[in-house]
C-alpha positions as a LaTeX table, in Angstrom:
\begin{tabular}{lrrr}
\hline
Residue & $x$ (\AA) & $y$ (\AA) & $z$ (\AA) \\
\hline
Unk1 & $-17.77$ & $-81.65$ & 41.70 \\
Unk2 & $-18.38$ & $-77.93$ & 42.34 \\
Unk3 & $-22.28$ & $-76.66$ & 41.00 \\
Unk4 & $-22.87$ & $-72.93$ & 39.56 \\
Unk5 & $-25.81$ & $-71.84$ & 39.35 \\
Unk6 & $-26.80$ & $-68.77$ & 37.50 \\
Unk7 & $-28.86$ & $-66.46$ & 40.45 \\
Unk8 & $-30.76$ & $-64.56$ & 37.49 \\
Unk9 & $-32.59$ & $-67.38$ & 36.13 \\
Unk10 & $-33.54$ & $-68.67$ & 40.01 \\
Unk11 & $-34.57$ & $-65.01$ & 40.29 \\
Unk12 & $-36.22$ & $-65.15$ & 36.71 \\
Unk13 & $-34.11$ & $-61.98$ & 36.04 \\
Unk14 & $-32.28$ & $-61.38$ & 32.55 \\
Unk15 & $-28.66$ & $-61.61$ & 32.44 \\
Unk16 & $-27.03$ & $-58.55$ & 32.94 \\
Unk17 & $-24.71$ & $-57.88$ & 29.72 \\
Unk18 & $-21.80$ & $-55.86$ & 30.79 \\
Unk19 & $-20.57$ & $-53.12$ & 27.95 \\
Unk20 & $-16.75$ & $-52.75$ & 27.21 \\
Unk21 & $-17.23$ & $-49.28$ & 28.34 \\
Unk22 & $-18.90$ & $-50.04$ & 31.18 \\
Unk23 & $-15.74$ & $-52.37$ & 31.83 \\
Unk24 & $-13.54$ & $-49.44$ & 31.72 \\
Unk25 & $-15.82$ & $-47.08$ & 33.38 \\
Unk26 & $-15.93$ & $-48.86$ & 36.15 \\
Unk27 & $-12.50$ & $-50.27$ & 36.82 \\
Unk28 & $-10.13$ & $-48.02$ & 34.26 \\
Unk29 & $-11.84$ & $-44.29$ & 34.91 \\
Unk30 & $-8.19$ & $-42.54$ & 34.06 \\
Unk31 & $-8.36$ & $-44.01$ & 30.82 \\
Unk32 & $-11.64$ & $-42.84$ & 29.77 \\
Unk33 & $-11.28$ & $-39.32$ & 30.82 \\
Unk34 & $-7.98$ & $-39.41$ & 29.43 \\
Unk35 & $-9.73$ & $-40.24$ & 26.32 \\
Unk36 & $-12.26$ & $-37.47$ & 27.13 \\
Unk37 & $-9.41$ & $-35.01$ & 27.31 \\
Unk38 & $-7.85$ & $-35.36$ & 24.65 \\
Unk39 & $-10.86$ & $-35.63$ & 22.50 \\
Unk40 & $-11.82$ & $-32.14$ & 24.03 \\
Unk41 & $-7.97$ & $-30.97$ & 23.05 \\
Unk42 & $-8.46$ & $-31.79$ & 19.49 \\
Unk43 & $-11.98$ & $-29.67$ & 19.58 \\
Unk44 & $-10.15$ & $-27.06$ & 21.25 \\
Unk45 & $-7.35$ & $-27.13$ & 19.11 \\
Unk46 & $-9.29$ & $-26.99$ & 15.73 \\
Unk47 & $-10.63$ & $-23.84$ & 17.19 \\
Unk48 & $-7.60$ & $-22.52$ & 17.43 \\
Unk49 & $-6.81$ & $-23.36$ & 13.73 \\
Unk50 & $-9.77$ & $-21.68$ & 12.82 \\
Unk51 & $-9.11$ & $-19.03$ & 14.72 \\
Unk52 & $-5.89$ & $-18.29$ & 13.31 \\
Unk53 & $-7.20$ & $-18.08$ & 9.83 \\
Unk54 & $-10.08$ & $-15.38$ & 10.82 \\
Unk55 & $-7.40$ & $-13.59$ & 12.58 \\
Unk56 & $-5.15$ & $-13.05$ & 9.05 \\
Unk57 & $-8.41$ & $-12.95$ & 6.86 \\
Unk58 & $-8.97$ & $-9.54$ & 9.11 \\
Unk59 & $-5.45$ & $-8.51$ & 8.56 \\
Unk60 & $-5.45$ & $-8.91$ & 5.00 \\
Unk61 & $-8.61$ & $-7.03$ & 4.75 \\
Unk62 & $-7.15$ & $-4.19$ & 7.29 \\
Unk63 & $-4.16$ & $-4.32$ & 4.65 \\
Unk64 & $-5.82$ & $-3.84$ & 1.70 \\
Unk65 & $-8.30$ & $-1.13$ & 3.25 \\
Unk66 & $-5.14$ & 0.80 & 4.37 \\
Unk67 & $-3.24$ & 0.67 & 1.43 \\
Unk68 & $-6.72$ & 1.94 & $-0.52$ \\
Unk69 & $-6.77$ & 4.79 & 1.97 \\
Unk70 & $-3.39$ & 5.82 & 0.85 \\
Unk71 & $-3.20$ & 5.13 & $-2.65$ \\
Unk72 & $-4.74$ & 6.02 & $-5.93$ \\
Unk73 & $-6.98$ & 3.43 & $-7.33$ \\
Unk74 & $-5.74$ & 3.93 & $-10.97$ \\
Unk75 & $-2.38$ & 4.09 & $-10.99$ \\
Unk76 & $-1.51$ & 2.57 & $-7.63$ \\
Unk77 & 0.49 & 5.65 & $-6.87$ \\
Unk78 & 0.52 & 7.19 & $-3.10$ \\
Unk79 & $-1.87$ & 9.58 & $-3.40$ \\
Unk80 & $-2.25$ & 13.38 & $-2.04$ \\
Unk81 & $-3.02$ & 13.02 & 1.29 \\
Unk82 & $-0.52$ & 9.74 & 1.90 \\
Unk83 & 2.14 & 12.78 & $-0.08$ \\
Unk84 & 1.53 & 15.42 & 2.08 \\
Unk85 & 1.97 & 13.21 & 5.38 \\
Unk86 & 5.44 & 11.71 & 3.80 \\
Unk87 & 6.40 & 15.46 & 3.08 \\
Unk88 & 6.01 & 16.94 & 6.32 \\
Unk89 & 7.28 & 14.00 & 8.57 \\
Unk90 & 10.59 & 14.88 & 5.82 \\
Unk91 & 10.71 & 18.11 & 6.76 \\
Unk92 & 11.07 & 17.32 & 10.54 \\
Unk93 & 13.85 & 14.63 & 9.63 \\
Unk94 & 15.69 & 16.79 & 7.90 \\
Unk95 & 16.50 & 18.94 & 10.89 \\
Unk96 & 18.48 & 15.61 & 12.22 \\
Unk97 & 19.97 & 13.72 & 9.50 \\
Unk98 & 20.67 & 17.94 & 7.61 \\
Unk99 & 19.22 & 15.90 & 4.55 \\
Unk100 & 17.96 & 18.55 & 1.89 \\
Unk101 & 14.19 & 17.63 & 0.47 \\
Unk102 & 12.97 & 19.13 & $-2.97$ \\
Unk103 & 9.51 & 18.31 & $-4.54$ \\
Unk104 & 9.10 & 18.37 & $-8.22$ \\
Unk105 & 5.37 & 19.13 & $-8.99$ \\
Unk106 & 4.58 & 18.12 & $-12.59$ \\
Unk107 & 1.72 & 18.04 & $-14.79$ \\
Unk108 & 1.00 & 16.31 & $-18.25$ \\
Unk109 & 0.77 & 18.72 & $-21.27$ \\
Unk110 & $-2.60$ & 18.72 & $-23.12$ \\
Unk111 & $-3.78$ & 16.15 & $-21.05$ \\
Unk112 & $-7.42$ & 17.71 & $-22.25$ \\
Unk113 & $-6.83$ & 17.36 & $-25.38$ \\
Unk114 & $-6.16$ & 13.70 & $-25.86$ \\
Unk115 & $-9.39$ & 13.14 & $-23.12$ \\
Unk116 & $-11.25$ & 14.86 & $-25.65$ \\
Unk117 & $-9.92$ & 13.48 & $-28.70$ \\
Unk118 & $-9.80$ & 9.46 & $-27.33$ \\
Unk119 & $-11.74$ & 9.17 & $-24.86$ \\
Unk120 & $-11.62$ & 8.99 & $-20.81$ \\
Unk121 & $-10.82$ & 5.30 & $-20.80$ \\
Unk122 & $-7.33$ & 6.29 & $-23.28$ \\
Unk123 & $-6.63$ & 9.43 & $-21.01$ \\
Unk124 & $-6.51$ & 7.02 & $-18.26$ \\
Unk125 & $-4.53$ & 4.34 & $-19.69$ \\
Unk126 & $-2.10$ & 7.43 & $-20.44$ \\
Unk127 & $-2.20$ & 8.32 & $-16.76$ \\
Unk128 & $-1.04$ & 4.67 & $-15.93$ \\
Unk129 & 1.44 & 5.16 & $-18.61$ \\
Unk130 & 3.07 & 8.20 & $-17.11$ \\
Unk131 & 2.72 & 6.91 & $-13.59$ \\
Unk132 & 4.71 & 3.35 & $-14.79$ \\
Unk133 & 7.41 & 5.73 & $-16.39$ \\
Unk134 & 7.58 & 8.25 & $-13.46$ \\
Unk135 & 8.29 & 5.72 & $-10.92$ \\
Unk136 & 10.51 & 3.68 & $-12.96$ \\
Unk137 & 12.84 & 6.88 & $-14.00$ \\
Unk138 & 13.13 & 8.01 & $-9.94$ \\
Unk139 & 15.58 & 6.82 & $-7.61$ \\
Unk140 & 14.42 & 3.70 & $-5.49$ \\
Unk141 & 14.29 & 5.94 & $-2.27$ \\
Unk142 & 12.46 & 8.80 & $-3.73$ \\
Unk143 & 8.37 & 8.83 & $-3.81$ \\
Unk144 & 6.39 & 9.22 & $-6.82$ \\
Unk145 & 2.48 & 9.89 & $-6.42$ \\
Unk146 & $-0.35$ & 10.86 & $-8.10$ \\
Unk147 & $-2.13$ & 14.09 & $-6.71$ \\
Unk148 & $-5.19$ & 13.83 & $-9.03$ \\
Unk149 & $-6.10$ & 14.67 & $-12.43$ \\
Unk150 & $-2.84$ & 14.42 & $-14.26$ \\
Unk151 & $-0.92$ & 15.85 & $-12.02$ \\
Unk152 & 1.96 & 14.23 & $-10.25$ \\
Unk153 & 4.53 & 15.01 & $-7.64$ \\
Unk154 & 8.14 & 13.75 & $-6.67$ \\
Unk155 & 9.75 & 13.57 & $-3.31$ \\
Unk156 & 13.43 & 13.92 & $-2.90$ \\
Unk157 & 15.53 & 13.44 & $-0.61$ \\
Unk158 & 19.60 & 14.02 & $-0.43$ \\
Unk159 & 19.90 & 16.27 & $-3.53$ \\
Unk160 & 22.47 & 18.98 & $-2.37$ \\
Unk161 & 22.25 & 21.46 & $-5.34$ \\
Unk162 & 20.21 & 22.67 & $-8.39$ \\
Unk163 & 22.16 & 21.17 & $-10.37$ \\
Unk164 & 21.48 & 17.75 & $-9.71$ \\
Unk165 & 17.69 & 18.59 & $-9.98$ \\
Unk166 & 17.86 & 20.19 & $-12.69$ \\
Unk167 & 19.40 & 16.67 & $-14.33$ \\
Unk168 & 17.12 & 14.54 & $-13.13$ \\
Unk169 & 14.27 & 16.46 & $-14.67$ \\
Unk170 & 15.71 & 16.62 & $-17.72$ \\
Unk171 & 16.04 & 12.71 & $-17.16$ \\
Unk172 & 12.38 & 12.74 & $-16.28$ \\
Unk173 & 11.42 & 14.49 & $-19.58$ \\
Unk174 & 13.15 & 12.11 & $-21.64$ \\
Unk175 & 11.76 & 9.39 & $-20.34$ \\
Unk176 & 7.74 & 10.35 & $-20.35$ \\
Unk177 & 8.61 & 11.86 & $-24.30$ \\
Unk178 & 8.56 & 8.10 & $-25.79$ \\
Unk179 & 5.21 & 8.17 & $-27.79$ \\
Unk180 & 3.02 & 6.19 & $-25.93$ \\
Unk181 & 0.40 & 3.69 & $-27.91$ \\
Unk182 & $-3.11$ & 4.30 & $-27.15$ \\
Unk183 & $-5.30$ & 1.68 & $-28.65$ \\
Unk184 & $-3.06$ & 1.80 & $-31.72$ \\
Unk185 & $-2.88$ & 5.27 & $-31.62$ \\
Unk186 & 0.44 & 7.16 & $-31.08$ \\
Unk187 & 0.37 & 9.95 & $-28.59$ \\
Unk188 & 3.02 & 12.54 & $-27.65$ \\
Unk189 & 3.48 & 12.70 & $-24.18$ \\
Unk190 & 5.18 & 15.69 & $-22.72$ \\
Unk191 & 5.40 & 16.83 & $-18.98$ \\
Unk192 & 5.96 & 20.09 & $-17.06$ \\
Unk193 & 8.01 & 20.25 & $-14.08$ \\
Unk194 & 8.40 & 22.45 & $-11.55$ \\
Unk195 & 10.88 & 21.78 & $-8.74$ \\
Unk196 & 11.14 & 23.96 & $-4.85$ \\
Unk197 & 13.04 & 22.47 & $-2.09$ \\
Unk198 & 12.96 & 23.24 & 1.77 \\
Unk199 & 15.36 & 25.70 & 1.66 \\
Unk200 & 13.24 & 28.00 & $-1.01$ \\
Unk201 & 9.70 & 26.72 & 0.84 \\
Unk202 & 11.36 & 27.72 & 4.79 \\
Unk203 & 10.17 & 24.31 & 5.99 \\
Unk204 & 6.62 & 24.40 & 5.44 \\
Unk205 & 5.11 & 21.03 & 3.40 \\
Unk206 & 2.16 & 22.93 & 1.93 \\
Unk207 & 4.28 & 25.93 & 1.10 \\
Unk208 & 6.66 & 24.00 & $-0.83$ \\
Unk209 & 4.23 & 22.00 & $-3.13$ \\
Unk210 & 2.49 & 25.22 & $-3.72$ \\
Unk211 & 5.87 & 26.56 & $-4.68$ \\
Unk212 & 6.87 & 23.59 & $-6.68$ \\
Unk213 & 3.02 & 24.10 & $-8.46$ \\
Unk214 & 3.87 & 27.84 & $-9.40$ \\
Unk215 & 6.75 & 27.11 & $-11.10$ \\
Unk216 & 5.65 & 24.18 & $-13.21$ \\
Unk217 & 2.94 & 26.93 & $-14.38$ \\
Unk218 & 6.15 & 29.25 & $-15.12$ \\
Unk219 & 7.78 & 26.00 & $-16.73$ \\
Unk220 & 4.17 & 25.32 & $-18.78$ \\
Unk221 & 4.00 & 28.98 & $-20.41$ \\
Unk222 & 7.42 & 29.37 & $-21.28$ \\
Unk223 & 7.80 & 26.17 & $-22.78$ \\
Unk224 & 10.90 & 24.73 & $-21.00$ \\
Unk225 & 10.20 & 21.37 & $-19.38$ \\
Unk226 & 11.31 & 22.42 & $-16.00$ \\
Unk227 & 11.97 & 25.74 & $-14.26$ \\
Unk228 & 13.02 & 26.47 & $-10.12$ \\
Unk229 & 10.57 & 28.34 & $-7.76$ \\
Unk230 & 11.75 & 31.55 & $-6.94$ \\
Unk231 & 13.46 & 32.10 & $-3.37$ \\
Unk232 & 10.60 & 33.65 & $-0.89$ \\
Unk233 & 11.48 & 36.00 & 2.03 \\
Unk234 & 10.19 & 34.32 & 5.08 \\
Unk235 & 6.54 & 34.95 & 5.91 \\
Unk236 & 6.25 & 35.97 & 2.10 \\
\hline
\end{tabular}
């Protein structure tokens, strides 16, 4: 009959107690650090997730600070400068695709007035008002802003004669006319518009909003909704 005899308690030693990890640590060590990788790839990996949010949180941000930098804060309208940039990179298309720009520069009659009379807060809900019916009267490729105050300017592109112009501000005029409701008050709203295009302005952005500005003043004092600028000799 074979004898075993435990050496630790000849030895008055404790039993060693052997650990499942120890187990595997000493005669499976591919499975533990597999285990240790892919522990680390989750850790690595929920980085990554969090990572990828940061990374769009930033972009939105960058979004909405670019679209501020461009844009009027109360009517959501491009604003002057974003305008002026769109006008001039049209001028130097127009040279390739022979595509004919026109600006209509307009401004809302006695504006003062009803600031006066009801208030800033009405005068800008009548802003918004005119913006909403500006942008909704204009063709889908042609850009309505807001240049400050309350006045407004239109960007055109592909209208080959005055005539066309001319009924598209009379379309404009119409549509800004419908009494608008200012905290249950009804307000006329009228507009003056004056209208240039490249071929009047020589090819110079600046030149033809200043152009376009002049004759919406001609427009204003003679009372007829619209009027053309008048034809400049270049380096008039």
């Amino acid at each position: 009959m074979a004898i075993r005899i435990n050496l630790a308690l000849i030895h008055d030693e404790k039993p060693v107690t052997k650990t499942c990890s120890d187990f595997l640590f000493a005669h499976c060590p591919t499975m533990l650090e597999g285990q240790r990788l892919a522990g680390e790839t989750d850790r690595l990996l929920a980085e990554l997730e969090s990572l990828k949010r940061e990374i769009a949180s930033l972009r939105e941000e960058e979004a909405v600070i670019r679209h501020s930098a461009r844009h009027d804060e109360l009517t959501g309208l491009p604003n002057r400068a974003h305008f002026a940039a769109c006008l001039e990179d049209g001028i130097k298309q127009q040279s390739l695709k022979y595509d004919r720009l026109a600006v209509f520069f307009m401004d809302v009659d006695h504006f003062k007035e009803v600031n006066d009379r009801y208030g800033h807060a009405a005068g800008d809900a009548l802003l918004r008002v005119v913006a909403t019916r500006l942008h909704r009267a204009m063709r889908k490729d042609d850009m309505v802003c807001r240049l400050g105050g309350d006045e407004f300017a239109c960007l055109l592109h592909g209208m080959p004669d005055n005539t066309q112009l001319a009924r598209l501000a009379r379309k404009l005029l119409v549509s800004i006319a419908t009494p608008c409701n200012l905290n249950g008050v009804m307000v006329e709203v009228h507009i003056s518009i004056g209208i240039a295009t490249t071929h009047q302005g020589h090819g110079e952005g600046h030149n033809l909003l200043a152009m376009a500005d002049e004759a919406m003043y001609k427009a204003k004092r003679s009372n007829s909704g619209y009027a053309f600028a008048e034809l400049r000799a270049p380096g008039a």
